[in-house]
Amino acid sequence: MASSYAVELRGLWKSFGAVSALRGVDLELKKGEILALLGDNGAGKSTLIKILAGVHRPDRGEMIVDGRPVDFRAYSVSQARAMGIETVYQERSLGERQPLWRNVFAGRPLKNRLGFIDARREKAETMKLLSDVLGLKGAGLHADASVLTLSGGERQGLVIARAMYFDASIIVLDEPTTALAVSEVEKVLQFVARIRAAGKSCIFISHELPHVYRAADRFAVLERGRIAVVLDKSAVTLDGLMRRLMTGGEGDELA
Ligand SMILES: Nc1ncnc2c1ncn2[C@@H]1O[C@H](COP(=O)(O)OP(=O)(O)OP(=O)(O)O)[C@@H](O)[C@H]1O
Ligand SMILES: [Mg+2]
C-alpha cells in the first residue's frame, strides 16, 4: 500500500565534533502538505534538511521515503534527487548570466536521438514551464532571457518550477522569502501554493513567521536538536506561534 507520508524521520542523531546538532528527531512530512520548519539559529534546521538531501549522513536513525527505508551507506545528493527530493538553497542555485533555459536543464539536459543537447526542445519546454508551472504567461518573460532580468521572487519561482518539472515529490525551500520585497514575497507564496496544488510536498524553512504562517499547513519547531512541538495551522494563530517561538513554550497559550 502506498504510504501517506512523503518522508518519515525516526530518531535522527547528528554531531559535528562536540556539537550535537540533532538529538533524536522524529518528524513526518505528509504527501501534499507544506510543512514549516522553525526554530532559533543553530537549532538544527539546515542539518536536518541536509540529511534529507544526502549532504550529511546521520550518526543514528532512520529515514523512510514514500514507505521505503533509505540505506544511508548508499545515499547521496544524486540519490536524493533521483528519489524526487529537491533542495533549493538560497542564491547559489542559478547561473545569473545564463539564459533561463540553460538554468532549467543544467546538469540534466534533454538530448536528441544522436545524443546531442536539444537546445530547441529545452527552450520550448522552458517557455511551457514559465506559463504552465509559474503562470507567467504574457509577463514578457522569454526562455532566452538571462536570470539577471528576473526579480528575486521570480528566481525562487524558477527553481521551484524546475524542481516540479523534474517531478520532485518533495521540495525543500531554505529561507525562500528572506530579503525580498513585499510584492515578491507574494509571488513566492503563490509558487509554494502551486507545489501543494500539484499534490507534492514541501518543507519551508524561514524566520519570517508571517510568510511561513500563510504558506504552511503545519509547523514543526526544532529546539536544540529536538522537535519541541508540531502544530496544525488550525491549532495555532500567528500570534500564538510567535509567542511559542519567543518563550520556548513556557506556560504558553497558543490560540
Ligand atoms: N558542518 C558543520 N560543522 C560543524 N558544526 C556544524 C556544521 N553544521 C552545523 N553545525 C552546528 O550544528 C548546529 C546546528 O546548525 P544548523 O545549521 O543545523 O542550524 P539552523 O537551525 O539551520 O540555524 P540557522 O537558522 O542559523 O540557519 C549549530 O551549533 C552549528 O554550529
Ligand atoms: Mg540554517
Coordinates of C-alpha atoms and ligand atoms in Angstrom, one line a residue:
M1 CA 0.0 0.0 0.0
A2 CA 1.3 3.5 -0.8
S3 CA 2.4 5.5 2.2
S4 CA 0.5 8.6 3.2
Y5 CA 3.9 10.1 4.2
A6 CA 6.3 11.5 1.7
V7 CA 9.0 11.2 4.4
E8 CA 9.3 9.7 7.9
L9 CA 12.3 10.5 10.1
R10 CA 12.9 8.4 13.1
G11 CA 15.4 9.1 15.9
L12 CA 17.9 11.0 13.9
W13 CA 21.1 12.0 15.7
K14 CA 23.9 14.0 14.2
S15 CA 27.0 15.5 15.8
F16 CA 29.8 17.7 14.4
G17 CA 32.7 17.0 16.8
A18 CA 31.5 18.1 20.2
V19 CA 28.4 19.8 18.9
S20 CA 25.2 17.7 18.9
A21 CA 23.2 19.3 16.1
L22 CA 20.3 16.7 16.1
R23 CA 19.4 14.8 19.2
G24 CA 16.7 12.2 18.2
V25 CA 14.5 13.9 15.7
D26 CA 11.2 12.3 14.8
L27 CA 9.2 14.0 12.1
E28 CA 6.8 13.2 9.3
L29 CA 6.1 15.0 6.1
K30 CA 2.7 14.2 4.7
K31 CA 2.0 14.0 1.0
G32 CA 0.6 17.2 -0.4
E33 CA 1.4 19.3 2.6
I34 CA 3.6 22.4 3.2
L35 CA 5.5 21.8 6.5
A36 CA 7.2 24.8 8.1
L37 CA 10.4 24.0 9.9
L38 CA 11.0 26.6 12.6
G39 CA 13.5 27.3 15.3
D40 CA 16.3 29.5 16.5
N41 CA 19.7 29.9 14.8
G42 CA 21.6 26.8 15.4
A43 CA 18.5 24.7 16.3
G44 CA 19.4 22.1 13.6
K45 CA 17.1 23.0 10.7
S46 CA 19.8 23.1 8.0
T47 CA 21.4 19.9 9.4
L48 CA 18.1 18.1 9.2
I49 CA 17.4 19.1 5.6
K50 CA 20.9 18.3 4.6
I51 CA 20.4 14.8 5.8
L52 CA 17.3 14.6 3.7
A53 CA 19.2 16.0 0.7
G54 CA 22.0 13.5 1.1
V55 CA 24.6 16.0 2.1
H56 CA 25.1 14.7 5.6
R57 CA 24.8 11.2 7.0
P58 CA 23.2 10.9 10.4
D59 CA 25.1 9.1 13.2
R60 CA 21.9 7.2 14.1
G61 CA 18.3 7.0 13.0
E62 CA 16.1 6.1 10.1
M63 CA 14.6 7.8 7.1
I64 CA 11.7 6.3 5.2
V65 CA 10.8 7.9 1.8
D66 CA 7.4 7.0 0.4
G67 CA 7.3 3.9 2.6
R68 CA 10.8 2.7 1.7
P69 CA 13.7 2.8 4.2
V70 CA 16.7 4.6 2.9
D71 CA 20.1 2.9 3.2
F72 CA 22.3 5.8 4.3
R73 CA 25.5 4.0 3.2
A74 CA 24.3 4.2 -0.4
Y75 CA 22.6 7.6 0.0
S76 CA 24.0 10.8 -1.7
V77 CA 22.9 14.1 -3.2
S78 CA 22.3 12.5 -6.6
Q79 CA 20.5 9.6 -5.0
A80 CA 18.2 12.0 -3.1
R81 CA 17.5 13.8 -6.4
A82 CA 16.8 10.5 -8.1
M83 CA 14.3 9.7 -5.3
G84 CA 12.5 13.0 -6.0
I85 CA 13.9 15.2 -3.2
E86 CA 14.9 18.6 -4.4
T87 CA 16.5 21.2 -2.2
V88 CA 16.5 24.8 -3.1
Y89 CA 19.3 26.6 -1.3
Q90 CA 19.3 30.4 -1.5
E91 CA 21.1 32.3 -4.2
R92 CA 23.7 29.7 -5.3
S93 CA 21.2 27.6 -7.4
L94 CA 21.1 29.8 -10.5
G95 CA 23.7 30.8 -13.0
E96 CA 23.0 34.5 -13.3
R97 CA 24.5 35.2 -16.7
Q98 CA 23.0 32.1 -18.3
P99 CA 19.7 32.2 -20.1
L100 CA 16.7 30.7 -18.3
W101 CA 16.5 27.6 -20.4
R102 CA 20.1 26.7 -19.6
N103 CA 19.4 27.1 -16.0
V104 CA 16.4 24.8 -16.1
F105 CA 18.3 22.0 -17.8
A106 CA 21.8 22.5 -16.3
G107 CA 23.1 19.0 -15.3
R108 CA 20.0 17.3 -16.7
P109 CA 20.0 18.1 -20.5
L110 CA 17.4 17.0 -23.0
K111 CA 19.1 15.1 -25.7
N112 CA 18.2 14.3 -29.3
R113 CA 18.4 10.9 -30.9
L114 CA 22.1 11.5 -31.7
G115 CA 22.9 12.2 -28.1
F116 CA 23.4 15.9 -28.6
I117 CA 21.8 18.6 -26.3
D118 CA 18.5 19.5 -27.9
A119 CA 18.5 23.3 -27.3
R120 CA 15.4 23.9 -29.2
R121 CA 13.4 21.5 -27.1
E122 CA 14.9 22.9 -24.0
K123 CA 13.8 26.4 -24.9
A124 CA 10.3 25.2 -25.8
E125 CA 10.0 23.3 -22.6
T126 CA 11.2 26.3 -20.6
M127 CA 8.6 28.5 -22.3
K128 CA 6.0 26.0 -21.3
L129 CA 7.3 25.9 -17.7
L130 CA 7.1 29.7 -17.5
S131 CA 3.5 29.7 -18.5
D132 CA 2.1 26.5 -17.1
V133 CA 4.0 26.0 -13.9
L134 CA 4.7 29.5 -13.0
G135 CA 1.7 31.2 -14.5
L136 CA 3.9 33.8 -16.0
K137 CA 2.1 33.8 -19.4
G138 CA 2.3 37.2 -21.1
A139 CA 4.6 38.6 -18.4
G140 CA 7.1 39.3 -21.1
L141 CA 9.5 36.5 -20.0
H142 CA 11.4 34.6 -22.6
A143 CA 13.4 31.4 -22.3
D144 CA 16.4 33.3 -23.8
A145 CA 16.3 36.0 -21.1
S146 CA 19.1 36.0 -18.6
V147 CA 18.4 35.3 -14.9
L148 CA 19.6 38.8 -14.2
T149 CA 16.3 40.1 -15.7
L150 CA 14.3 38.1 -13.2
S151 CA 13.1 39.6 -9.9
G152 CA 14.0 37.9 -6.6
G153 CA 10.6 36.2 -6.3
E154 CA 10.7 35.1 -10.0
R155 CA 14.1 33.5 -9.3
Q156 CA 12.7 31.5 -6.5
G157 CA 9.8 30.6 -8.7
L158 CA 12.1 29.3 -11.4
V159 CA 13.9 27.0 -9.1
I160 CA 10.6 25.7 -7.7
A161 CA 9.3 25.2 -11.3
R162 CA 12.5 23.4 -12.2
A163 CA 12.0 21.0 -9.3
M164 CA 8.4 20.4 -10.4
Y165 CA 9.4 19.9 -14.0
F166 CA 11.8 17.1 -13.0
D167 CA 9.0 15.6 -11.0
A168 CA 10.3 16.2 -7.5
S169 CA 7.8 14.9 -4.9
I170 CA 9.5 16.7 -2.0
I171 CA 10.7 20.3 -2.4
V172 CA 12.8 21.8 0.4
L173 CA 13.0 25.6 0.5
D174 CA 15.6 27.2 2.8
E175 CA 14.6 30.8 3.5
P176 CA 12.8 31.5 0.2
T177 CA 11.4 34.8 1.2
T178 CA 14.3 36.3 3.1
A179 CA 15.4 39.7 1.7
L180 CA 12.5 40.0 -0.8
A181 CA 10.2 43.0 -1.2
V182 CA 6.6 42.6 -0.2
S183 CA 5.3 42.1 -3.8
E184 CA 8.0 39.5 -4.4
V185 CA 7.0 37.6 -1.3
E186 CA 3.5 37.3 -2.6
K187 CA 4.9 35.7 -5.8
V188 CA 6.9 33.1 -3.8
L189 CA 3.9 32.3 -1.6
Q190 CA 1.8 31.7 -4.8
F191 CA 4.5 29.4 -6.2
V192 CA 4.6 27.5 -3.0
A193 CA 0.8 27.1 -3.2
R194 CA 1.3 25.5 -6.6
I195 CA 3.5 22.8 -5.0
R196 CA 0.6 21.8 -2.9
A197 CA -1.9 22.0 -5.7
A198 CA 0.3 19.6 -7.7
G199 CA 0.0 17.1 -4.8
K200 CA 3.7 17.4 -3.9
S201 CA 5.1 18.1 -0.5
C202 CA 7.3 20.9 0.7
I203 CA 9.5 21.8 3.7
F204 CA 9.6 25.5 4.1
I205 CA 12.3 26.9 6.4
S206 CA 12.0 30.6 7.3
H207 CA 12.5 33.0 10.1
E208 CA 9.8 35.3 8.6
L209 CA 6.8 34.0 10.6
P210 CA 4.0 35.9 8.8
H211 CA 5.2 34.4 5.5
V212 CA 5.5 30.8 6.8
Y213 CA 2.2 31.1 8.6
R214 CA 0.4 31.9 5.4
A215 CA 2.2 29.3 3.3
A216 CA 2.3 26.2 5.6
D217 CA -0.3 23.6 6.8
R218 CA 1.8 22.5 9.8
F219 CA 4.6 23.9 11.9
A220 CA 7.4 21.9 13.4
V221 CA 9.5 23.7 16.0
L222 CA 13.1 22.5 16.4
E223 CA 14.8 23.4 19.7
R224 CA 18.4 22.4 20.3
G225 CA 18.3 19.5 18.0
R226 CA 14.9 18.1 19.1
I227 CA 11.3 18.6 17.8
A228 CA 9.7 20.6 20.6
V229 CA 6.2 20.7 19.1
V230 CA 4.4 20.1 15.8
L231 CA 1.3 22.2 15.4
D232 CA -1.5 22.1 12.9
K233 CA -2.5 25.5 11.4
S234 CA -6.0 25.1 12.9
A235 CA -4.4 24.7 16.3
V236 CA -2.4 27.9 16.4
T237 CA -2.7 31.6 15.5
L238 CA 0.2 33.6 14.1
D239 CA 0.5 35.4 17.4
G240 CA 0.4 32.1 19.3
L241 CA 3.2 30.8 17.0
M242 CA 5.3 33.9 17.6
R243 CA 4.9 33.6 21.3
R244 CA 5.7 29.9 21.2
L245 CA 8.9 30.6 19.5
M246 CA 9.9 33.5 21.7
T247 CA 9.2 31.8 25.0
G248 CA 10.3 28.3 24.1
G249 CA 6.9 27.1 25.2
E250 CA 7.0 28.1 28.9
G251 CA 3.4 28.1 30.1
D252 CA 2.1 29.3 26.8
E253 CA -1.4 29.8 25.3
L254 CA -1.4 29.0 21.6
A255 CA -4.8 30.1 20.4
Ligands
LIG1 N1 29.4 21.3 9.0 C1 29.3 21.7 10.3 N2 30.4 21.5 11.1 C2 30.4 21.8 12.4 N3 29.3 22.2 13.1 C3 28.2 22.4 12.4 C4 28.1 22.1 11.0 N4 26.9 22.3 10.5 C5 26.1 22.7 11.6 N5 26.9 22.8 12.7 C6 26.4 23.1 14.1 O1 25.3 22.4 14.3 C7 24.3 23.2 15.0 C8 23.0 23.3 14.1 O2 23.3 24.1 13.0 P1 22.3 24.3 11.8 O3 23.0 24.9 10.7 O4 21.6 23.0 11.5 O5 21.2 25.3 12.5 P2 20.0 26.1 11.8 O6 18.8 25.7 12.6 O7 19.9 25.8 10.4 O8 20.4 27.6 12.1 P3 20.1 28.9 11.2 O9 18.7 29.3 11.5 O10 21.1 29.9 11.8 O11 20.3 28.6 9.8 C9 25.0 24.6 15.2 O12 25.5 24.6 16.5 C10 26.0 24.6 14.1 O13 27.1 25.4 14.5
MG2 MG 20.2 27.0 8.7

